[in-house]
Structure formats: structure tokens, C-alpha cells
Coordinates of C-alpha atoms in Angstrom, one line a residue:
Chain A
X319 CA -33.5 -30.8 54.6
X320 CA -34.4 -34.1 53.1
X321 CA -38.1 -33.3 54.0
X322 CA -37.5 -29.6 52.1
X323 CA -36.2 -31.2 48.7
X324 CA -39.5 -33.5 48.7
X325 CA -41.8 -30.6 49.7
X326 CA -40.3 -28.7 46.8
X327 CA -40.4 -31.8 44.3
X328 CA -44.4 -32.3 46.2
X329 CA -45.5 -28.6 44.5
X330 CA -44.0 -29.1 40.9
X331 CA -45.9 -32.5 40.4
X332 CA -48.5 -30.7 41.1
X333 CA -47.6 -28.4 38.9
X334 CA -47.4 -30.8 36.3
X335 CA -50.8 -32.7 37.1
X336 CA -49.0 -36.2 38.1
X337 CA -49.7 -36.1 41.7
X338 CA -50.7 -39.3 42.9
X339 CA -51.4 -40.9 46.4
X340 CA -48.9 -43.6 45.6
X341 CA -46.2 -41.5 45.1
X342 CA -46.9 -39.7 48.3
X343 CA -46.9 -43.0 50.5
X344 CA -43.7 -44.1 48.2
X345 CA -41.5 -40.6 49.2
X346 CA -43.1 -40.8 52.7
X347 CA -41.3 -44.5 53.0
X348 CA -38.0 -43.3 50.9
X349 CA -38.2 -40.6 53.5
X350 CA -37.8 -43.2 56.6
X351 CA -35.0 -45.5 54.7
X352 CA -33.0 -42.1 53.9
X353 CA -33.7 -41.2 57.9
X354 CA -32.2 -44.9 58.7
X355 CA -29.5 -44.4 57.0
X356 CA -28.3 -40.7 58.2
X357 CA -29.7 -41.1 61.8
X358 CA -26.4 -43.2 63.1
X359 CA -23.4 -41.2 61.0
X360 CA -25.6 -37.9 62.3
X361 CA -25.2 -39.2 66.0
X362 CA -21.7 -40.3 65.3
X363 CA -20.5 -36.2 64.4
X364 CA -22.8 -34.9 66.9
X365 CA -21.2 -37.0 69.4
X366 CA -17.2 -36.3 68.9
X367 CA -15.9 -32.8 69.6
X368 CA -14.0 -30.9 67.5
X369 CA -11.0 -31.1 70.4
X370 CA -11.1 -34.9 70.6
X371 CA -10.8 -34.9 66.2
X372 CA -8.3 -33.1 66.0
X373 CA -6.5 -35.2 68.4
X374 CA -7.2 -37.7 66.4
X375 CA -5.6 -36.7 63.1
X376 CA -2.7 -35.6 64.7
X377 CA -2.2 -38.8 66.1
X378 CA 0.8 -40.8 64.2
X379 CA -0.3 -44.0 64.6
X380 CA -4.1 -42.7 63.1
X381 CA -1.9 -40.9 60.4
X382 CA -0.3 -44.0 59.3
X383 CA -3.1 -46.5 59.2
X384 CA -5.0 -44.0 57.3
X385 CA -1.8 -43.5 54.5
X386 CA -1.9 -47.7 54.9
X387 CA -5.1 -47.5 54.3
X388 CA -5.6 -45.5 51.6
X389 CA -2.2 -46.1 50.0
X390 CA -2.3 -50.2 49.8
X391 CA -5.9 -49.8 48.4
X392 CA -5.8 -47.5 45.3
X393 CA -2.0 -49.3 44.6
X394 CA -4.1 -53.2 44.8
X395 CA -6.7 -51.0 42.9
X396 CA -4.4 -50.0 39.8
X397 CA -2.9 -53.2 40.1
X398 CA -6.2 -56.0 39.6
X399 CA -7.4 -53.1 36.9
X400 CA -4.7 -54.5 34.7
X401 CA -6.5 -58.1 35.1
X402 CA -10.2 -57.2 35.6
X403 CA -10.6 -54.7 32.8
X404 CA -9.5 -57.6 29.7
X405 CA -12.1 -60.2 32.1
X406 CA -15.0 -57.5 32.1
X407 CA -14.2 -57.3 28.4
X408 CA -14.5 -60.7 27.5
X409 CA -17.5 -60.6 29.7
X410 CA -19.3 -58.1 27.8
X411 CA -17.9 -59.2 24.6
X412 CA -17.6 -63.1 23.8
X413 CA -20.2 -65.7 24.5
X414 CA -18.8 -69.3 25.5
X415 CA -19.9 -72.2 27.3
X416 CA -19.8 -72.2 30.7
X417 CA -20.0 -68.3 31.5
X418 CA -23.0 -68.1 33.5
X419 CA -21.0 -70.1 35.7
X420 CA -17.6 -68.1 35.8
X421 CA -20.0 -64.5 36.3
X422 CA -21.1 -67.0 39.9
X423 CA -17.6 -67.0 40.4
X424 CA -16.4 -63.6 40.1
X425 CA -20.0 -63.1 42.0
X426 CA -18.6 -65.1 45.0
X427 CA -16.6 -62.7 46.6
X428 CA -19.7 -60.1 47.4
X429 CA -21.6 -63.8 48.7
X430 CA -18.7 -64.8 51.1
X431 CA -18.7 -63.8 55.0
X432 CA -16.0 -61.5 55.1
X433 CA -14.2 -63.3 57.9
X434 CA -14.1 -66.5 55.7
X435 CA -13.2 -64.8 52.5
X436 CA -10.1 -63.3 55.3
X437 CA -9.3 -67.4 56.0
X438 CA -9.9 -68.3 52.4
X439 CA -6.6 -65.5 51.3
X440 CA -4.8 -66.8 54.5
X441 CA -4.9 -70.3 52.9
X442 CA -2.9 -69.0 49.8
X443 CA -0.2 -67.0 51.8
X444 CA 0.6 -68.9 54.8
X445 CA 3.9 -70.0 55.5
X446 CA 2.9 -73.7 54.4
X447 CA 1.4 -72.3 51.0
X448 CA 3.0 -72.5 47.4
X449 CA 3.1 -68.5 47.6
X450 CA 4.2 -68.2 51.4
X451 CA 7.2 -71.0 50.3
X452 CA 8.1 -69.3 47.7
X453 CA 8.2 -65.5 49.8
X454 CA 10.5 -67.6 52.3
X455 CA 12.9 -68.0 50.1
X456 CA 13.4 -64.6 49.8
X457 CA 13.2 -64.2 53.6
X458 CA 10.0 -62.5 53.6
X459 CA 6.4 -63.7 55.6
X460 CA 3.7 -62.4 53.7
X461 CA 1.3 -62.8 56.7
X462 CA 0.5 -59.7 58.3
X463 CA 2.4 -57.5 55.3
X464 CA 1.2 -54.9 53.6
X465 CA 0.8 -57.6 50.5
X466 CA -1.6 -59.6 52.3
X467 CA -4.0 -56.3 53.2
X468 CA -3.7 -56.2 49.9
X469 CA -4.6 -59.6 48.3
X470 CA -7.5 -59.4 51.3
X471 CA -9.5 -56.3 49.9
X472 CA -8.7 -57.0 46.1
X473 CA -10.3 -60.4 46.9
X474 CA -13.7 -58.7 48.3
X475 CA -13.4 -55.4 46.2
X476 CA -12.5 -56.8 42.5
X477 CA -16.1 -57.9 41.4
X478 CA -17.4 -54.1 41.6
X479 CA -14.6 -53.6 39.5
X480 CA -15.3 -55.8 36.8
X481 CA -18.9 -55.8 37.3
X482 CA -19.0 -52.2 36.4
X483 CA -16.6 -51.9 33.4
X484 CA -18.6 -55.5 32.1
X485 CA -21.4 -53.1 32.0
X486 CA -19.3 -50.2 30.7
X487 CA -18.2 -52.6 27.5
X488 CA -21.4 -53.3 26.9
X489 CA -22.9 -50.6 26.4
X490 CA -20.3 -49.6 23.6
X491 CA -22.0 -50.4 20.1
X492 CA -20.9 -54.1 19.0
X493 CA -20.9 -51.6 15.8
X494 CA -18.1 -48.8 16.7
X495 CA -15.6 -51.7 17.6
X496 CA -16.3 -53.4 13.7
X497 CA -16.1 -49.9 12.4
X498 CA -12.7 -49.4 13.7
X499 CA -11.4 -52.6 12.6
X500 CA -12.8 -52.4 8.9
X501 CA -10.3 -49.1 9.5
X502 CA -7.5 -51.3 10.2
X503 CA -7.0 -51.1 13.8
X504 CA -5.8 -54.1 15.5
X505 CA -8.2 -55.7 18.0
X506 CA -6.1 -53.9 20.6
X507 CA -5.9 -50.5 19.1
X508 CA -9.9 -50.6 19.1
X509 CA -9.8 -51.7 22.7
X510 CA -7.4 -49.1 23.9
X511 CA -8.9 -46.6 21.6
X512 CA -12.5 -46.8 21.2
X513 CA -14.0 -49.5 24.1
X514 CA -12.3 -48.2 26.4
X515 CA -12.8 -44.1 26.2
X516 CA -16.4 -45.0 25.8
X517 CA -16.8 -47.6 28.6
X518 CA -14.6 -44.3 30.9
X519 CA -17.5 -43.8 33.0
X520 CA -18.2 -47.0 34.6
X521 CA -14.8 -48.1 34.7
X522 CA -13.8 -44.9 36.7
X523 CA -17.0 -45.8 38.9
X524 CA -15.9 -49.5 39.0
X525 CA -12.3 -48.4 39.9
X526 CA -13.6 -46.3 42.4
X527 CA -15.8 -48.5 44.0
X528 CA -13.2 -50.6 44.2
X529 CA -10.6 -48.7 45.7
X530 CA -13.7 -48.0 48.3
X531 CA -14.9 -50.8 49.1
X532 CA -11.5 -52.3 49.3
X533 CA -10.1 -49.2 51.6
X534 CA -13.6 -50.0 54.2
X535 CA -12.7 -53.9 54.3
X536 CA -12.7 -54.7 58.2
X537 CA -13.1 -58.8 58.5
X538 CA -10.7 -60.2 55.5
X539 CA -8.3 -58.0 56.8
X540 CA -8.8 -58.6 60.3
X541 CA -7.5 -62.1 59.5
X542 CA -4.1 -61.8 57.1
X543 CA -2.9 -58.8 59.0
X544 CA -3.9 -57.6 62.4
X545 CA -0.5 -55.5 62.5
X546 CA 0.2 -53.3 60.6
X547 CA -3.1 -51.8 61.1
X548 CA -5.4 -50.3 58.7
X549 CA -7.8 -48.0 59.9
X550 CA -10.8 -50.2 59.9
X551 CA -8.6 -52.7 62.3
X552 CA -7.2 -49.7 64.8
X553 CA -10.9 -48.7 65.2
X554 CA -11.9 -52.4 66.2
X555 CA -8.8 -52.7 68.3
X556 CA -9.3 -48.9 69.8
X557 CA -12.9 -49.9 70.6
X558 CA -11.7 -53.4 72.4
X559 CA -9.5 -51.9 74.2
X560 CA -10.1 -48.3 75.7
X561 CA -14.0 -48.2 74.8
X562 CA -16.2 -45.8 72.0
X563 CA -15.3 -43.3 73.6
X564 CA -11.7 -43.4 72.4
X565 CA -12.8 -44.8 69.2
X566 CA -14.9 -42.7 68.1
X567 CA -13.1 -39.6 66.5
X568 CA -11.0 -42.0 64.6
X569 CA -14.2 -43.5 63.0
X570 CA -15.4 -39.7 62.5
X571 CA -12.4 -39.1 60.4
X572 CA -12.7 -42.2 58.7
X573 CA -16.3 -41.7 57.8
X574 CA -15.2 -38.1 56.2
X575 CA -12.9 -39.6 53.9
X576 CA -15.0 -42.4 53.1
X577 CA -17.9 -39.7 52.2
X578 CA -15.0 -37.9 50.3
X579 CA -14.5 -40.8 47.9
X580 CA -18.4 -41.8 48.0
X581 CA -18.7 -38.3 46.4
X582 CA -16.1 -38.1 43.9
X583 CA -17.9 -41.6 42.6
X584 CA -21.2 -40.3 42.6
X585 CA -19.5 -37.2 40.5
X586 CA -17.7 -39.5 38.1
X587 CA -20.7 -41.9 37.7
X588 CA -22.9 -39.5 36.8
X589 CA -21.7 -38.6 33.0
X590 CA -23.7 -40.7 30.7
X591 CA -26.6 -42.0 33.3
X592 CA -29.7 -42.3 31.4
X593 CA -33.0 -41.1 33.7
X594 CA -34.4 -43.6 34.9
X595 CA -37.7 -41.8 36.3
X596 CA -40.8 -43.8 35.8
X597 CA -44.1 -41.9 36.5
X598 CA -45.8 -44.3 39.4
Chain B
X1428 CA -11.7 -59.9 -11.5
X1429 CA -12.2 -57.5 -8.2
X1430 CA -14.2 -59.3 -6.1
X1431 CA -15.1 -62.7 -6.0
X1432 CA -17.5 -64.9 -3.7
X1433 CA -17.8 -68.0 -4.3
X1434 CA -20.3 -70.7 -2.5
X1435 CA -19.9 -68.6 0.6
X1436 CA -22.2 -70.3 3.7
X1437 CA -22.9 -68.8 7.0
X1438 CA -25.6 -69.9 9.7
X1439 CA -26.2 -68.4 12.7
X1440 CA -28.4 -69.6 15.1
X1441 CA -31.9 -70.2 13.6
X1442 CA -30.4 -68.0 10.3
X1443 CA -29.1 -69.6 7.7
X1444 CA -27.8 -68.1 4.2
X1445 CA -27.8 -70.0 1.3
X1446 CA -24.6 -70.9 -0.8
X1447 CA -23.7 -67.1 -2.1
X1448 CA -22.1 -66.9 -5.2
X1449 CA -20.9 -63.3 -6.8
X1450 CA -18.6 -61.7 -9.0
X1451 CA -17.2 -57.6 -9.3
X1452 CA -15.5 -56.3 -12.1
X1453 CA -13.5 -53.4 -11.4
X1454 CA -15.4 -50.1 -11.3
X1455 CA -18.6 -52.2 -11.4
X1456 CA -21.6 -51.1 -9.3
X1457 CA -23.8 -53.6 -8.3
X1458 CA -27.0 -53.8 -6.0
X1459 CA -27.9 -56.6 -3.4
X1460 CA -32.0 -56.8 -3.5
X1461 CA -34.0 -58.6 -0.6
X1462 CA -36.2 -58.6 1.5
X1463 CA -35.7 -57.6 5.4
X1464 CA -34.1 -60.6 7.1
X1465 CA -32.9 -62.5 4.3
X1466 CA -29.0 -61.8 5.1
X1467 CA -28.0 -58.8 2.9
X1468 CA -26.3 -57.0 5.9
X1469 CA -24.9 -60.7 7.1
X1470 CA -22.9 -60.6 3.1
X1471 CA -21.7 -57.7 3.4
X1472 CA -20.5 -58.4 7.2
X1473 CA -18.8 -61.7 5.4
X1474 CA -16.9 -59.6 3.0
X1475 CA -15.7 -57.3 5.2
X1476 CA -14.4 -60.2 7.4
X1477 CA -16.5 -59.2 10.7
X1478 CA -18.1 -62.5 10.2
X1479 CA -16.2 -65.6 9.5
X1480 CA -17.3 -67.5 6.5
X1481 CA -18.5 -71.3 7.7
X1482 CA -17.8 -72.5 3.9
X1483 CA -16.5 -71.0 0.6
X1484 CA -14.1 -68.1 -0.6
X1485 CA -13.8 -64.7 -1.0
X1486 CA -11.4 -63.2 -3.3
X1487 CA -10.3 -60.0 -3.9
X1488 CA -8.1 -58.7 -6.5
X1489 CA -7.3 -62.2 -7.3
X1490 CA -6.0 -62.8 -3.5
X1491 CA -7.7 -65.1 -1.0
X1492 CA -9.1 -63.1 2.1
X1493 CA -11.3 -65.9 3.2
X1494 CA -9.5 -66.6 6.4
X1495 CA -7.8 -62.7 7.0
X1496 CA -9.0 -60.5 9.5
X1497 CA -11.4 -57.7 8.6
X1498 CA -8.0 -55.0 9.6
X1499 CA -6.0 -56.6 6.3
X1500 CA -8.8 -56.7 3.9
X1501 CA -8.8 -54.2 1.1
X1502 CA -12.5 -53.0 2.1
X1503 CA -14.4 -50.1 3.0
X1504 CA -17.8 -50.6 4.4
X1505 CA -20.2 -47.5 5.3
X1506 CA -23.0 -48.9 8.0
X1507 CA -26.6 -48.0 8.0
X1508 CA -26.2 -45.8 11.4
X1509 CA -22.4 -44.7 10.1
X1510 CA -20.7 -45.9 13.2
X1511 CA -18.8 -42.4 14.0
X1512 CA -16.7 -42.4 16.8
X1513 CA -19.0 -40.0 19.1
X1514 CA -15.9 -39.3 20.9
X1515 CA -13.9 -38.0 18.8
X1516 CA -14.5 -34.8 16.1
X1517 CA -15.2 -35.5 12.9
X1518 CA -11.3 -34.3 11.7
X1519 CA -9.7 -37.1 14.2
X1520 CA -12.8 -40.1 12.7
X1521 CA -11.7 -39.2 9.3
X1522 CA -8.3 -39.2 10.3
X1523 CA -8.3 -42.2 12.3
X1524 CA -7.4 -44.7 9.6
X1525 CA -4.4 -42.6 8.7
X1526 CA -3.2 -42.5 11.9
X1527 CA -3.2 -46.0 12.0
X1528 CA -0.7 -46.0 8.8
X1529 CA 1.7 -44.2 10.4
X1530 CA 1.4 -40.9 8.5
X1531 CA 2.5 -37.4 10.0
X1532 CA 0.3 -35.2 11.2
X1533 CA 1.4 -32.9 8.2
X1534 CA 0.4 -35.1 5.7
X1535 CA -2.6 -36.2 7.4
X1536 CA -4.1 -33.1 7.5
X1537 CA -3.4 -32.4 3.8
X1538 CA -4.9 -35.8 3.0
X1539 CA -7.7 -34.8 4.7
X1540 CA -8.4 -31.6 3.2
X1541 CA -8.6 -32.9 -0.8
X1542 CA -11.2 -35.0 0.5
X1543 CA -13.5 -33.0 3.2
X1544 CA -13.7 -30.2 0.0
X1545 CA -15.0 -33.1 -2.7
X1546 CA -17.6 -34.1 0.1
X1547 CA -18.5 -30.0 1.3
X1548 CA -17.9 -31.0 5.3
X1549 CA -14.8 -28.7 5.8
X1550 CA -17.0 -26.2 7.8
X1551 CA -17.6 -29.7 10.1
X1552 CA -14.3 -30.6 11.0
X1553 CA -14.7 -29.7 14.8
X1554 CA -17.9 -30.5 15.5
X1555 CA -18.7 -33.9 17.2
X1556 CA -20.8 -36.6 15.2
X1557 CA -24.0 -36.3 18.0
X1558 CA -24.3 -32.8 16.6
X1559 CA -24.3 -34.0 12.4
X1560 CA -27.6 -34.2 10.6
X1561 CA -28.1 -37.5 8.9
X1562 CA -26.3 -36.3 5.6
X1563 CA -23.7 -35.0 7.2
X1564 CA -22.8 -38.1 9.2
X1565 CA -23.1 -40.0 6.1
X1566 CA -20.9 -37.5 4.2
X1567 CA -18.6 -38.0 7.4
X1568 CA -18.3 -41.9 7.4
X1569 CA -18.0 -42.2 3.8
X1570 CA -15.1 -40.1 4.1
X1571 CA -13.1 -41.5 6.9
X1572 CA -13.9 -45.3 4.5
X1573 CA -12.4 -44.1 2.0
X1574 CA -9.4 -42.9 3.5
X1575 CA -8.4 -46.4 3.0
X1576 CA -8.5 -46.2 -0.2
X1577 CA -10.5 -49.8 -0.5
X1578 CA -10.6 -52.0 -3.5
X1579 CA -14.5 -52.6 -3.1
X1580 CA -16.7 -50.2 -0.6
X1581 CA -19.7 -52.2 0.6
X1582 CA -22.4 -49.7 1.3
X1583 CA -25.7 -51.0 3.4
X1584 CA -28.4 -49.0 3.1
X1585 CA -27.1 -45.8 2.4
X1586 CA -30.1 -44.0 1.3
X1587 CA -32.6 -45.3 3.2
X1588 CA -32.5 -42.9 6.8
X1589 CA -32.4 -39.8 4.1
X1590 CA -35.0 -37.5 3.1
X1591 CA -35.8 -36.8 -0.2
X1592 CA -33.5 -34.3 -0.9
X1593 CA -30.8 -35.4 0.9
X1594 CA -31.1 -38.7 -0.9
X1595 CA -30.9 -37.3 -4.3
X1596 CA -27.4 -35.5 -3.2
X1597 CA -26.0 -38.8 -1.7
X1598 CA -26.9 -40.6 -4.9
X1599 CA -25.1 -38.2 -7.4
X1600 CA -22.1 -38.4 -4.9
X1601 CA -22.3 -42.6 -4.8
X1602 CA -22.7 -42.0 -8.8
X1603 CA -19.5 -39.8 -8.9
X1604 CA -17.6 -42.8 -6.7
X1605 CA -18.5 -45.4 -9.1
X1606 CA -17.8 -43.3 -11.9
X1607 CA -13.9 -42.3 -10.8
X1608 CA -13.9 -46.2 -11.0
X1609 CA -14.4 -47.3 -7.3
X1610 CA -16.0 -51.0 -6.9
X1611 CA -19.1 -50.8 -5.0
X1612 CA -21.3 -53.2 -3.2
X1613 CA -25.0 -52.0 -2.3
X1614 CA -27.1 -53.2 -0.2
X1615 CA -30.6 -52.2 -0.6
X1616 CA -34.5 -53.0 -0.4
X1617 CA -35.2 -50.5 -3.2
X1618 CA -35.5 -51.1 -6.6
X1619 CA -35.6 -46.8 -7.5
X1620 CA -32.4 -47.4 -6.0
X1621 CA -30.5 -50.2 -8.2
X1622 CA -32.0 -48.2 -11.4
X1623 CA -30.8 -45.1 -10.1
X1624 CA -27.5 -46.2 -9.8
X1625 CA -26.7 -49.5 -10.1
X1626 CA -25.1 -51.4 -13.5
X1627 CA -26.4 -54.7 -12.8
X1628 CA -28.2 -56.2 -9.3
X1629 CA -28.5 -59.4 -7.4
X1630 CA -31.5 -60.7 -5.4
X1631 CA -31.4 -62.7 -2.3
X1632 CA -34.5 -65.0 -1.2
X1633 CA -35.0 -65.7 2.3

């Protein structure tokens, strides 16, 4: 198929006279990266029967890491928006000393081995920790809660976040925000009323991203909360301890709802992307 | 007096504008001559408090506004590219200060009305500012200024991304402005401008 869109792309440069031997070897080599990537999910349906899938989904205990899943990521999702959009705002917006360093910082998170970022968020809710006091006081061990899933993939999943909507903001003319305030909108009322519909785009990306990235997140997890088990976790532990062979569907049907969000991202981040072909 | 600067100093990285001293009578129309780069745009930024004077005062109406946000200064401020909200029609970007005031929708839209026939853009209330032609968009952001009804409207460049003909319309209408007693400040690198329609000018120097 992937070989059919080229071919068909192939006859209308023709068409337009920009054929060019580098461009053949360069969708020749996209060709083989595109191949990498599809081979293994290809094998991965091809391999699960229909029978053993739907097995799978009407599993309960695949049914409620999945709802875990996808529940305590878009909540942590909506949650760190209401800190990471006024950050990626500042970031777009204000220039101080010292912010080359603090992008590093929110940076970090994408850096980190996943398993250490896992023992980094341990660290601030273990039992011994000024958080994990202060949830024993209330009777409650946030260890291997539903609140430590959460703090885990907000802590690897919040730079796309504000990465995008940084981006978003600054793309909005420095001019439309003025305009609005020579109106007599407060700085918050141009925030909430012009920045922000018109940075929409990449912050639905960024939240999305977010929300998928954080839903995927295997080794932070891994670490705070073993039980209860997200789907990532179930199809580590289902692999360790009956084989792929039992693991497999549930990674099948995780894979389809992965691709279901990958899509609606791709569909929400395509309003407003400038073309960015370049004649080679 | 209406508006009043007086040893105003801004720098800005390598820019820096020399003490800037001026003085508006009410109903008074006055020009601001320079050269590209020599901070006619950065004054007019200054006034309408999207910069923040280094030294100096600015008055208006006899009140100081040196140190008040640009939201609680008495002044309207048309920008060379018009800055329209491309997201909103061009009813809810003239409407957008009133909103702001706490008016009804009611007396919004009569508001609005008085003023889209004076400037001929009633047939463009719905449409969306990436589908105005440059006099329209002009038309549009001079309308939604001066639904604030400011004290002094600070106009950079307004003639200059005009054709001829266009230009000659948008003067008459700045003319009009000045002569129903509106304060105006106008930037520009034209002299046909400032005898056009000015009554006195200023010059900057680099």
C-alpha cells in the first residue's frame, strides 16, 4: 500500500518536471523506516486470532486495567493541564534569567530511564516521605494507589504537554494579546480569550500526547504500583508468567486503542500545520 | 491639556530613544515624522502603556498614567497590521471591548450598529478578518478602537499598506475623526501625509 501511495506521488513529479534521483533514493529509504516500523505491529495482529481477542476483552481483569488505564491517565492529564498550560505560557511569553536552564528541567523527564524516573516519584511518596507522612495521617499508603500511577506518567508525560502549548503560545502574534489589552481586557481575559483559542491546536495535541504517552508508560509505573495493574504492567506480568502466547491478545487490544488515540492526535494536530515540503 | 509626555526615556537593548517631550490639545491632530527605526512605533507603544516608560510622565486629561496598565488607559491605538482577532467575526472584534464593560447583548448590538453604518462595514459583520481586504480590516479595527471611546487614538501607519484609492477614503474618514473633535496621534514616514491631515507634526531623529 505504502509502495502504491509513492508510485502514485513517483508519476505526478513527473508530471510536474521535479523528478530527481535524490528524491528516489530518499522515498526508497523512507520506504524501509516506514517497513521497520509496521513489520512487528503487522506480525503482532497476524499472529492473535480473532477467538483468543475476544477472550481477551471479555476478560475482567483486562477490562479493568484498561478503564485504570485509560481512566487515571486523561484524569492526571486534565489535572497537570491546569499547571503546565500558565508554565508553557510564561515559556513562550516572558524572557528571564535563567530559562534556558528551567526548559533543561522540564526537558528532563523525556532524558531519564524510565525505571529511574519510576524510583525518583517513589522517593516523594514513600511511607518515609513528607507526602507519604502526611497520606498516613489519613490512613492511606499512596504506594501502589491509583495516585501514584498517576504522579508516575504525569512525571514522564507532562513535558509533551507543555512543550506543545509553549509552541502553541508562541505562535499567537505578541500583537493580538496588546490589541486586546489596549481594549481593556485584563491580562487573564486575553489569556482565556484570545492565547488560548488560538494556541487550541497544539495544546489539544500536547494534551493528547500527554494523555498517550502517559496511558503507554510501562517502567515508572512498574515501580510505584505493581498492583493495581495497568495494562502495560498485566502484559509484562502476563508475559513473565504464562508466556507470549497468553500475552499477546492483550497487547493486540492495547495496540488498537493506542492507534485509536495516535489518530485522533494526528486529526486534531493537523488544523493549522503549515507545509513543510521542501523540493530536494 | 489632553495629552502630555514629558521627558519620556525608554532603551531597549541596543535602542535607545531620546528624552520625548509632547503636548495634545484636545481635538488636536498631530503627526510623528521619522525615519524607519528611530522609535515612532516604540512612542506610541509607551503611550498606550504596552511598554513601560524607563523615565518621565505621561499625562492624560490632566491624570498620571505613567505607571497604569495599558487596560485603564483612556487610549485607542489602531496597529499597522490591525491586529483582528482572526477568530472571531468581525461583529464579536468590534464588540469585544463592550463586552468587556459589561453591556447587554441588546445594547451592544445597537452600539454597534451607529457605528458599522458611519464606517460602510454593515454588509461585513459575519465575515472573518482572513477574508477582509486591507480597507476593510482597517475600517474594522478602527471601529472596534473606538468603541472605547478613547481620549487620544494613536494611529501607526494607517495609510501606508493602502492603495491609492483606498488611501484617499481612509484619510477623509481620519479627517472626519479629528474633525467631530477626537485627539489623534499619527505615526507616519510621509510628509503628503502630515499636510493632508495633520494640524501641526513632530520629528524624531534616530
Amino acid at each position: 500500500m505504502l509502495f502504491c501511495i509513492f508510485a502514485r506521488n513517483h508519476s505526478k513529479m513527473q508530471r510536474g518536471n521535479t523528478y530527481t534521483w535524490t528524491r528516489l533514493a530518499f522515498i526508497f529509504i523512507s520506504g524501509l523506516v516506514l517497513l521497520f516500523l509496521v513489520a512487528p505491529l503487522l506480525g503482532l495482529f497476524f499472529s492473535t486470532s480473532l477467538p483468543d481477542l475476544f477472550q481477551a476483552a471479555a476478560d475482567v481483569q483486562v477490562q479493568q486495567s484498561i478503564g485504570l488505564t485509560l481512566g487515571v491517565s486523561a484524569l492526571t492529564t486534565l489535572i497537570a493541564a491546569v499547571f503546565a498550560l500558565p508554565l508553557a505560557y510564561l515559556m513562550a511569553r516572558k524572557d528571564f534569567r535563567g530559562k534556558a536552564l528551567l526548559q533543561g528541567l522540564i526537558d528532563i523527564p523525556i532524558v531519564l530511564p524510565h525505571s529511574a524516573a519510576g524510583i525518583a516519584v517513589l522517593g516523594c511518596i514513600a511511607r518515609d516521605s513528607a507526602l507519604g507522612r502526611l497520606a498516613d495521617l489519613f490512613g492511606l499508603n499512596l504506594v501502589g494507589s491509583p495516585f501514584a500511577i498517576g504522579m508516575a506518567m504525569a512525571f514522564v508525560s507532562i513535558p509533551f504537554l507543555i512543550n506543545s502549548a509553549r509552541d502553541g503560545f508562541q505562535a499567537v502574534p505578541l500583537r493580538l494579546e496588546q490589541a486586546a489589552l489596549t481594549l481593556g481586557a485584563s491580562p487573564f481575559r486575553v489569556f482565556r480569550q484570545i492565547s488560548l483559542p488560538l494556541a487550541k491546536p497544539s495544546v489539544l495535541s500536547g494534551l493528547v500526547l500527554m494523555f498517550a504517552r502517559g496511558m503507554s508508560e510501562f517502567g515508572a509505573v512498574v515501580i510505584v504500583a505493581y498492583y493495581p495493574m495497568t495494562t502495560p504492567v498485566l502484559i509484562f506480568d502476563r508475559f513473565n508468567s504464562f508466556g507470549l502466547g497468553y500475552a499477546r491478545p492483550v497487547a493486540v487490544l492495547f495496540v488498537i486503542i493506542s492507534v485509536l488515540v495516535f489518530i485522533g492526535l494526528r486529526l486534531m494536530g493537523r488544523t493549522g500545520k503549515k507545509n513543510n515540503d521542501v523540493i530536494l | 491639556m489632553m495629552l502630555s509626555c514629558k521627558e519620556v526615556e525608554y532603551s531597549v537593548g541596543r535602542f535607545r530613544l531620546r528624552p520625548f517631550s509632547l503636548e495634545l490639545e484636545k481635538g488636536e491632530y498631530c503627526a510623528l515624522l521619522g525615519p524607519s527605526g528611530s522609535g515612532k512605533t516604540v512612542i506610541l507603544e509607551l503611550i498606550a502603556g504596552l511598554r513601560r516608560v524607563h523615565k518621565g510622565r505621561i499625562m492624560i486629561e490632566g491624570k498620571d498614567y505613567t505607571r497604569e496598565p495599558p487596560q485603564k488607559r483612556p487610549v485607542g491605538i489602531l496597529f499597522q497590521d490591525y491586529a483582528l482577532f482572526p477568530h472571531m467575526n468581525v461583529y464579536d472584534n468590534i464588540a469585544y471591548a463592550l463586552k468587556i464593560s459589561g453591556m447587554t447583548k441588546p445594547d451592544i448590538f445597537r452600539t454597534i450598529q451607529t457605528s458599522v453604518h458611519e464606517l460602510d462595514i454593515v454588509h461585513l459583520l459575519d465575515r472573518f478578518p482572513d477574508t477582509l481586504s486591507g480597507g476593510e480590516k482597517q475600517r474594522v479595527a478602527l471601529a472596534r478602537t473606538l468603541m472605547t471611546h478613547p481620549s487620544v487614538l494613536l494611529l501607526d501607519e494607517p495609510l501606508s499598506a493602502l492603495d491609492a484609492g483606498l488611501r484617499d477614503a481612509s484619510a477623509a474618514l481620519l479627517k472626519k475623526l479629528s474633525s467631530d473633535g477626537l485627539t489623534v496621534l499619527h505615526v507616519t514616514h510621509d510628509p503628503k501625509e502630515v499636510e493632508l491631515l495633520a494640524h501641526r507634526s513632530v520629528t524624531i531623529d534616530p
